Amino acid sequence: MFRGNLSDYLLMVPVLLISLTVHEFAHGYTAYRLGDPTAKNEGRLSLNPFRHLDPIGTIMMIVARIGWAKPVPINPAYFRDRKRGTMLVSFAGPLSNLAMAFIGVFLYKITYVISYSSIIAGDAFATYFMSFLLLFFTVNINLAIFNLLPVPPLDGSKILYGVLPYDKYFRYMQYERYVGMIFLVIVLAFPSALSTVISFFTQPIAKSMIWCVDLIIGLFL
């Protein structure tokens, strides 16, 4: 659960705007590269955050630090291989979040090295920027793993399309509305349980990214 003062929420706003926008743009751009112009035609191939934000998903992100944006429309009929195309488009969003998380922790480490004296001295801008990067890193890892859960309407449910046989997938998706509603109730009623599940995956990923960044920086410093 995300609780904090006004400055915490002021940090969360730009983190959300960047993270959710790039996530949805990645979906649309991947679909476009695979031959589907639907997102482009509907104005969703954009880095304008207001074209992508979903009210409920944004509120959930602020309150529980997990959420979603308005799904980018795609038409699998444009793909040469529908299952492969749908899976690639769905995976593009979480992958973009993992990439942003890596960039965030890399910049965090670099900023710490370069601005160490300013941070120790209590420089307001340096402290704010470091806090922003740390939150950016954390939110993007959580956003990636959350969206990979195989629950409608999250990306993971569409990745199943590329993994499961057609009959089993469509049988599962017949209950899409009910599964989604039950999942939302669980998220609201038992946020700590979901956080525990997500942390099981995010912690080793975060540690691996930090290890890689330390290794890269160590080679040049």
mmCIF file of C-alpha atoms in Angstrom:
data_model
loop_
_atom_site.group_PDB
_atom_site.id
_atom_site.type_symbol
_atom_site.label_atom_id
_atom_site.label_comp_id
_atom_site.label_asym_id
_atom_site.label_seq_id
_atom_site.Cartn_x
_atom_site.Cartn_y
_atom_site.Cartn_z
ATOM 1 C CA MET A 1 0.000 0.000 0.000
ATOM 2 C CA PHE A 2 1.385 3.395 -0.950
ATOM 3 C CA ARG A 3 1.129 5.739 2.010
ATOM 4 C CA GLY A 4 3.070 8.936 2.399
ATOM 5 C CA ASN A 5 3.038 12.699 2.502
ATOM 6 C CA LEU A 6 2.403 15.146 -0.316
ATOM 7 C CA SER A 7 5.981 14.959 -1.585
ATOM 8 C CA ASP A 8 5.614 11.175 -1.992
ATOM 9 C CA TYR A 9 2.576 11.633 -4.212
ATOM 10 C CA LEU A 10 4.303 14.377 -6.173
ATOM 11 C CA LEU A 11 7.043 11.855 -6.897
ATOM 12 C CA MET A 12 4.540 9.189 -7.886
ATOM 13 C CA VAL A 13 2.762 11.337 -10.510
ATOM 14 C CA PRO A 14 5.688 11.729 -12.955
ATOM 15 C CA VAL A 15 6.713 8.114 -12.339
ATOM 16 C CA LEU A 16 3.230 6.959 -13.327
ATOM 17 C CA LEU A 17 2.981 9.236 -16.338
ATOM 18 C CA ILE A 18 6.272 8.012 -17.772
ATOM 19 C CA SER A 19 5.920 4.333 -16.866
ATOM 20 C CA LEU A 20 2.349 3.768 -18.052
ATOM 21 C CA THR A 21 2.812 5.857 -21.203
ATOM 22 C CA VAL A 22 5.940 4.031 -22.356
ATOM 23 C CA HIS A 23 4.306 0.696 -21.477
ATOM 24 C CA GLU A 24 1.316 1.360 -23.725
ATOM 25 C CA PHE A 25 3.425 2.956 -26.448
ATOM 26 C CA ALA A 26 5.522 -0.236 -26.519
ATOM 27 C CA HIS A 27 2.371 -2.275 -27.155
ATOM 28 C CA GLY A 28 1.236 -0.005 -29.967
ATOM 29 C CA TYR A 29 4.652 0.332 -31.578
ATOM 30 C CA THR A 30 5.251 -3.432 -31.550
ATOM 31 C CA ALA A 31 1.847 -4.044 -33.133
ATOM 32 C CA TYR A 32 2.600 -1.382 -35.755
ATOM 33 C CA ARG A 33 5.947 -2.989 -36.575
ATOM 34 C CA LEU A 34 4.149 -6.307 -36.991
ATOM 35 C CA GLY A 35 1.789 -4.744 -39.533
ATOM 36 C CA ASP A 36 -1.164 -3.677 -37.373
ATOM 37 C CA PRO A 37 -2.049 0.052 -37.819
ATOM 38 C CA THR A 38 -4.984 -0.021 -35.368
ATOM 39 C CA ALA A 39 -3.221 1.746 -32.499
ATOM 40 C CA LYS A 40 -1.770 4.352 -34.858
ATOM 41 C CA ASN A 41 -5.142 4.991 -36.498
ATOM 42 C CA GLU A 42 -6.793 5.487 -33.094
ATOM 43 C CA GLY A 43 -4.139 7.891 -31.848
ATOM 44 C CA ARG A 44 -2.621 5.446 -29.349
ATOM 45 C CA LEU A 45 0.820 5.318 -30.976
ATOM 46 C CA SER A 46 1.706 8.307 -28.842
ATOM 47 C CA LEU A 47 3.828 9.367 -25.882
ATOM 48 C CA ASN A 48 1.045 11.655 -24.686
ATOM 49 C CA PRO A 49 0.117 10.131 -21.286
ATOM 50 C CA PHE A 50 -3.489 11.322 -21.390
ATOM 51 C CA ARG A 51 -4.161 9.070 -24.386
ATOM 52 C CA HIS A 52 -3.317 6.007 -22.325
ATOM 53 C CA LEU A 53 -4.366 6.555 -18.708
ATOM 54 C CA ASP A 54 -7.187 4.470 -17.299
ATOM 55 C CA PRO A 55 -8.887 6.184 -14.304
ATOM 56 C CA ILE A 56 -9.298 3.058 -12.159
ATOM 57 C CA GLY A 57 -5.896 1.637 -13.073
ATOM 58 C CA THR A 58 -4.204 4.947 -12.243
ATOM 59 C CA ILE A 59 -5.955 5.209 -8.873
ATOM 60 C CA MET A 60 -4.919 1.618 -8.088
ATOM 61 C CA MET A 61 -1.321 2.469 -8.919
ATOM 62 C CA ILE A 62 -1.343 5.450 -6.554
ATOM 63 C CA VAL A 63 -3.119 3.580 -3.753
ATOM 64 C CA ALA A 64 -1.559 0.112 -4.035
ATOM 65 C CA ARG A 65 1.455 0.767 -6.308
ATOM 66 C CA ILE A 66 0.075 -1.703 -8.832
ATOM 67 C CA GLY A 67 -2.237 -0.814 -11.690
ATOM 68 C CA TRP A 68 -2.802 -0.602 -15.402
ATOM 69 C CA ALA A 69 -3.478 1.773 -18.269
ATOM 70 C CA LYS A 70 -6.141 1.771 -20.976
ATOM 71 C CA PRO A 71 -5.395 -1.248 -23.215
ATOM 72 C CA VAL A 72 -4.008 -0.425 -26.641
ATOM 73 C CA PRO A 73 -6.343 -1.755 -29.352
ATOM 74 C CA ILE A 74 -4.844 -4.349 -31.687
ATOM 75 C CA ASN A 75 -6.225 -6.420 -34.527
ATOM 76 C CA PRO A 76 -4.472 -9.824 -34.704
ATOM 77 C CA ALA A 77 -5.832 -10.292 -38.237
ATOM 78 C CA TYR A 78 -2.960 -8.084 -39.456
ATOM 79 C CA PHE A 79 -0.316 -10.414 -38.019
ATOM 80 C CA ARG A 80 1.212 -13.139 -40.163
ATOM 81 C CA ASP A 81 1.055 -15.414 -37.139
ATOM 82 C CA ARG A 82 -1.795 -14.375 -34.849
ATOM 83 C CA LYS A 83 -0.617 -16.248 -31.768
ATOM 84 C CA ARG A 84 2.994 -15.152 -32.065
ATOM 85 C CA GLY A 85 2.043 -11.557 -32.885
ATOM 86 C CA THR A 86 -0.385 -11.264 -29.982
ATOM 87 C CA MET A 87 2.174 -12.718 -27.587
ATOM 88 C CA LEU A 88 4.937 -10.343 -28.763
ATOM 89 C CA VAL A 89 2.684 -7.284 -28.499
ATOM 90 C CA SER A 90 1.534 -8.304 -25.022
ATOM 91 C CA PHE A 91 5.064 -8.944 -23.797
ATOM 92 C CA ALA A 92 6.342 -5.611 -25.160
ATOM 93 C CA GLY A 93 4.707 -3.600 -22.365
ATOM 94 C CA PRO A 94 6.214 -5.465 -19.389
ATOM 95 C CA LEU A 95 9.548 -5.653 -21.207
ATOM 96 C CA SER A 96 9.557 -1.856 -21.565
ATOM 97 C CA ASN A 97 8.974 -1.567 -17.812
ATOM 98 C CA LEU A 98 11.933 -3.835 -17.082
ATOM 99 C CA ALA A 99 14.066 -1.714 -19.419
ATOM 100 C CA MET A 100 12.939 1.473 -17.633
ATOM 101 C CA ALA A 101 13.672 -0.121 -14.264
ATOM 102 C CA PHE A 102 17.212 -0.908 -15.384
ATOM 103 C CA ILE A 103 17.701 2.646 -16.655
ATOM 104 C CA GLY A 104 16.322 3.964 -13.374
ATOM 105 C CA VAL A 105 18.701 2.016 -11.139
ATOM 106 C CA PHE A 106 21.631 2.778 -13.467
ATOM 107 C CA LEU A 107 20.946 6.520 -13.232
ATOM 108 C CA TYR A 108 20.457 6.171 -9.475
ATOM 109 C CA LYS A 109 23.905 4.635 -9.028
ATOM 110 C CA ILE A 110 25.570 7.149 -11.361
ATOM 111 C CA THR A 111 23.871 10.086 -9.655
ATOM 112 C CA TYR A 112 24.955 8.783 -6.249
ATOM 113 C CA VAL A 113 28.585 8.616 -7.370
ATOM 114 C CA ILE A 114 28.599 12.005 -9.114
ATOM 115 C CA SER A 115 26.489 13.924 -6.593
ATOM 116 C CA TYR A 116 27.581 12.202 -3.380
ATOM 117 C CA SER A 117 28.769 15.401 -1.717
ATOM 118 C CA SER A 118 25.563 17.261 -2.642
ATOM 119 C CA ILE A 119 23.403 14.424 -1.300
ATOM 120 C CA ILE A 120 25.333 14.308 1.984
ATOM 121 C CA ALA A 121 25.000 18.094 2.240
ATOM 122 C CA GLY A 122 21.227 17.746 1.908
ATOM 123 C CA ASP A 123 20.834 19.330 -1.525
ATOM 124 C CA ALA A 124 17.065 19.355 -2.157
ATOM 125 C CA PHE A 125 17.205 18.730 -5.902
ATOM 126 C CA ALA A 126 19.721 15.895 -5.648
ATOM 127 C CA THR A 127 17.677 14.253 -2.877
ATOM 128 C CA TYR A 128 14.439 14.607 -4.864
ATOM 129 C CA PHE A 129 16.036 13.216 -8.025
ATOM 130 C CA MET A 130 17.456 10.229 -6.161
ATOM 131 C CA SER A 131 14.067 9.517 -4.597
ATOM 132 C CA PHE A 132 12.438 9.794 -8.023
ATOM 133 C CA LEU A 133 14.867 7.310 -9.566
ATOM 134 C CA LEU A 134 14.444 4.829 -6.714
ATOM 135 C CA LEU A 135 10.644 4.988 -6.999
ATOM 136 C CA PHE A 136 10.899 4.772 -10.799
ATOM 137 C CA PHE A 137 12.983 1.616 -10.443
ATOM 138 C CA THR A 138 10.623 0.005 -7.919
ATOM 139 C CA VAL A 139 7.368 0.881 -9.669
ATOM 140 C CA ASN A 140 8.517 -0.343 -13.067
ATOM 141 C CA ILE A 141 9.616 -3.732 -11.781
ATOM 142 C CA ASN A 142 6.313 -4.133 -9.942
ATOM 143 C CA LEU A 143 4.368 -2.943 -12.984
ATOM 144 C CA ALA A 144 6.143 -5.464 -15.220
ATOM 145 C CA ILE A 145 5.469 -8.451 -12.954
ATOM 146 C CA PHE A 146 1.914 -7.380 -12.163
ATOM 147 C CA ASN A 147 1.026 -7.121 -15.846
ATOM 148 C CA LEU A 148 2.511 -10.560 -16.529
ATOM 149 C CA LEU A 149 -0.026 -12.195 -14.230
ATOM 150 C CA PRO A 150 -2.325 -14.409 -16.363
ATOM 151 C CA VAL A 151 -5.467 -12.528 -15.330
ATOM 152 C CA PRO A 152 -7.737 -10.552 -17.704
ATOM 153 C CA PRO A 153 -7.287 -7.809 -18.775
ATOM 154 C CA LEU A 154 -3.570 -7.898 -17.911
ATOM 155 C CA ASP A 155 -0.920 -8.666 -20.511
ATOM 156 C CA GLY A 156 -0.254 -12.087 -19.045
ATOM 157 C CA SER A 157 -3.720 -13.284 -20.058
ATOM 158 C CA LYS A 158 -2.930 -12.419 -23.681
ATOM 159 C CA ILE A 159 0.480 -14.053 -23.517
ATOM 160 C CA LEU A 160 -1.414 -17.235 -22.638
ATOM 161 C CA TYR A 161 -2.969 -16.956 -26.116
ATOM 162 C CA GLY A 162 0.439 -17.672 -27.599
ATOM 163 C CA VAL A 163 1.107 -20.571 -25.231
ATOM 164 C CA LEU A 164 -2.152 -22.467 -24.772
ATOM 165 C CA PRO A 165 -4.030 -24.405 -27.451
ATOM 166 C CA TYR A 166 -6.909 -22.419 -28.965
ATOM 167 C CA ASP A 167 -9.668 -24.428 -27.304
ATOM 168 C CA LYS A 168 -8.216 -24.147 -23.798
ATOM 169 C CA TYR A 169 -7.491 -20.428 -24.158
ATOM 170 C CA PHE A 170 -10.957 -19.508 -25.419
ATOM 171 C CA ARG A 171 -12.537 -21.677 -22.735
ATOM 172 C CA TYR A 172 -10.566 -19.696 -20.155
ATOM 173 C CA MET A 173 -11.488 -16.354 -21.731
ATOM 174 C CA GLN A 174 -15.190 -17.194 -21.565
ATOM 175 C CA TYR A 175 -14.886 -16.313 -17.890
ATOM 176 C CA GLU A 176 -12.779 -13.188 -18.531
ATOM 177 C CA ARG A 177 -15.210 -10.761 -16.896
ATOM 178 C CA TYR A 178 -15.690 -12.884 -13.775
ATOM 179 C CA VAL A 179 -11.997 -13.650 -13.337
ATOM 180 C CA GLY A 180 -11.156 -9.956 -13.716
ATOM 181 C CA MET A 181 -13.765 -8.888 -11.166
ATOM 182 C CA ILE A 182 -12.691 -11.520 -8.631
ATOM 183 C CA PHE A 183 -9.070 -10.502 -9.075
ATOM 184 C CA LEU A 184 -9.900 -6.823 -8.505
ATOM 185 C CA VAL A 185 -11.756 -7.706 -5.291
ATOM 186 C CA ILE A 186 -8.762 -9.732 -4.085
ATOM 187 C CA VAL A 187 -6.415 -6.829 -4.870
ATOM 188 C CA LEU A 188 -8.585 -4.408 -2.899
ATOM 189 C CA ALA A 189 -9.343 -6.737 -0.002
ATOM 190 C CA PHE A 190 -5.963 -8.459 0.385
ATOM 191 C CA PRO A 191 -3.282 -6.139 -1.052
ATOM 192 C CA SER A 192 -0.581 -7.619 1.169
ATOM 193 C CA ALA A 193 -1.183 -11.112 -0.223
ATOM 194 C CA LEU A 194 -0.763 -9.907 -3.791
ATOM 195 C CA SER A 195 2.309 -7.882 -2.812
ATOM 196 C CA THR A 196 3.845 -11.023 -1.339
ATOM 197 C CA VAL A 197 3.301 -12.940 -4.575
ATOM 198 C CA ILE A 198 4.702 -10.132 -6.719
ATOM 199 C CA SER A 199 7.686 -9.626 -4.385
ATOM 200 C CA PHE A 200 8.625 -13.274 -4.869
ATOM 201 C CA PHE A 201 9.492 -12.355 -8.482
ATOM 202 C CA THR A 202 10.497 -8.700 -8.171
ATOM 203 C CA GLN A 203 13.146 -9.161 -5.491
ATOM 204 C CA PRO A 204 15.467 -11.460 -7.464
ATOM 205 C CA ILE A 205 14.989 -9.296 -10.566
ATOM 206 C CA ALA A 206 15.827 -6.135 -8.619
ATOM 207 C CA LYS A 207 18.912 -7.748 -7.063
ATOM 208 C CA SER A 208 20.084 -8.967 -10.478
ATOM 209 C CA MET A 209 19.695 -5.496 -12.003
ATOM 210 C CA ILE A 210 21.578 -3.858 -9.130
ATOM 211 C CA TRP A 211 24.358 -6.456 -9.463
ATOM 212 C CA CYS A 212 24.636 -5.808 -13.223
ATOM 213 C CA VAL A 213 24.704 -2.027 -12.755
ATOM 214 C CA ASP A 214 27.366 -2.273 -10.039
ATOM 215 C CA LEU A 215 29.420 -4.471 -12.341
ATOM 216 C CA ILE A 216 29.102 -2.056 -15.275
ATOM 217 C CA ILE A 217 29.937 0.997 -13.183
ATOM 218 C CA GLY A 218 32.821 -0.853 -11.546
ATOM 219 C CA LEU A 219 34.400 -1.439 -14.956
ATOM 220 C CA PHE A 220 34.627 2.306 -15.639
ATOM 221 C CA LEU A 221 35.305 3.742 -12.185
#
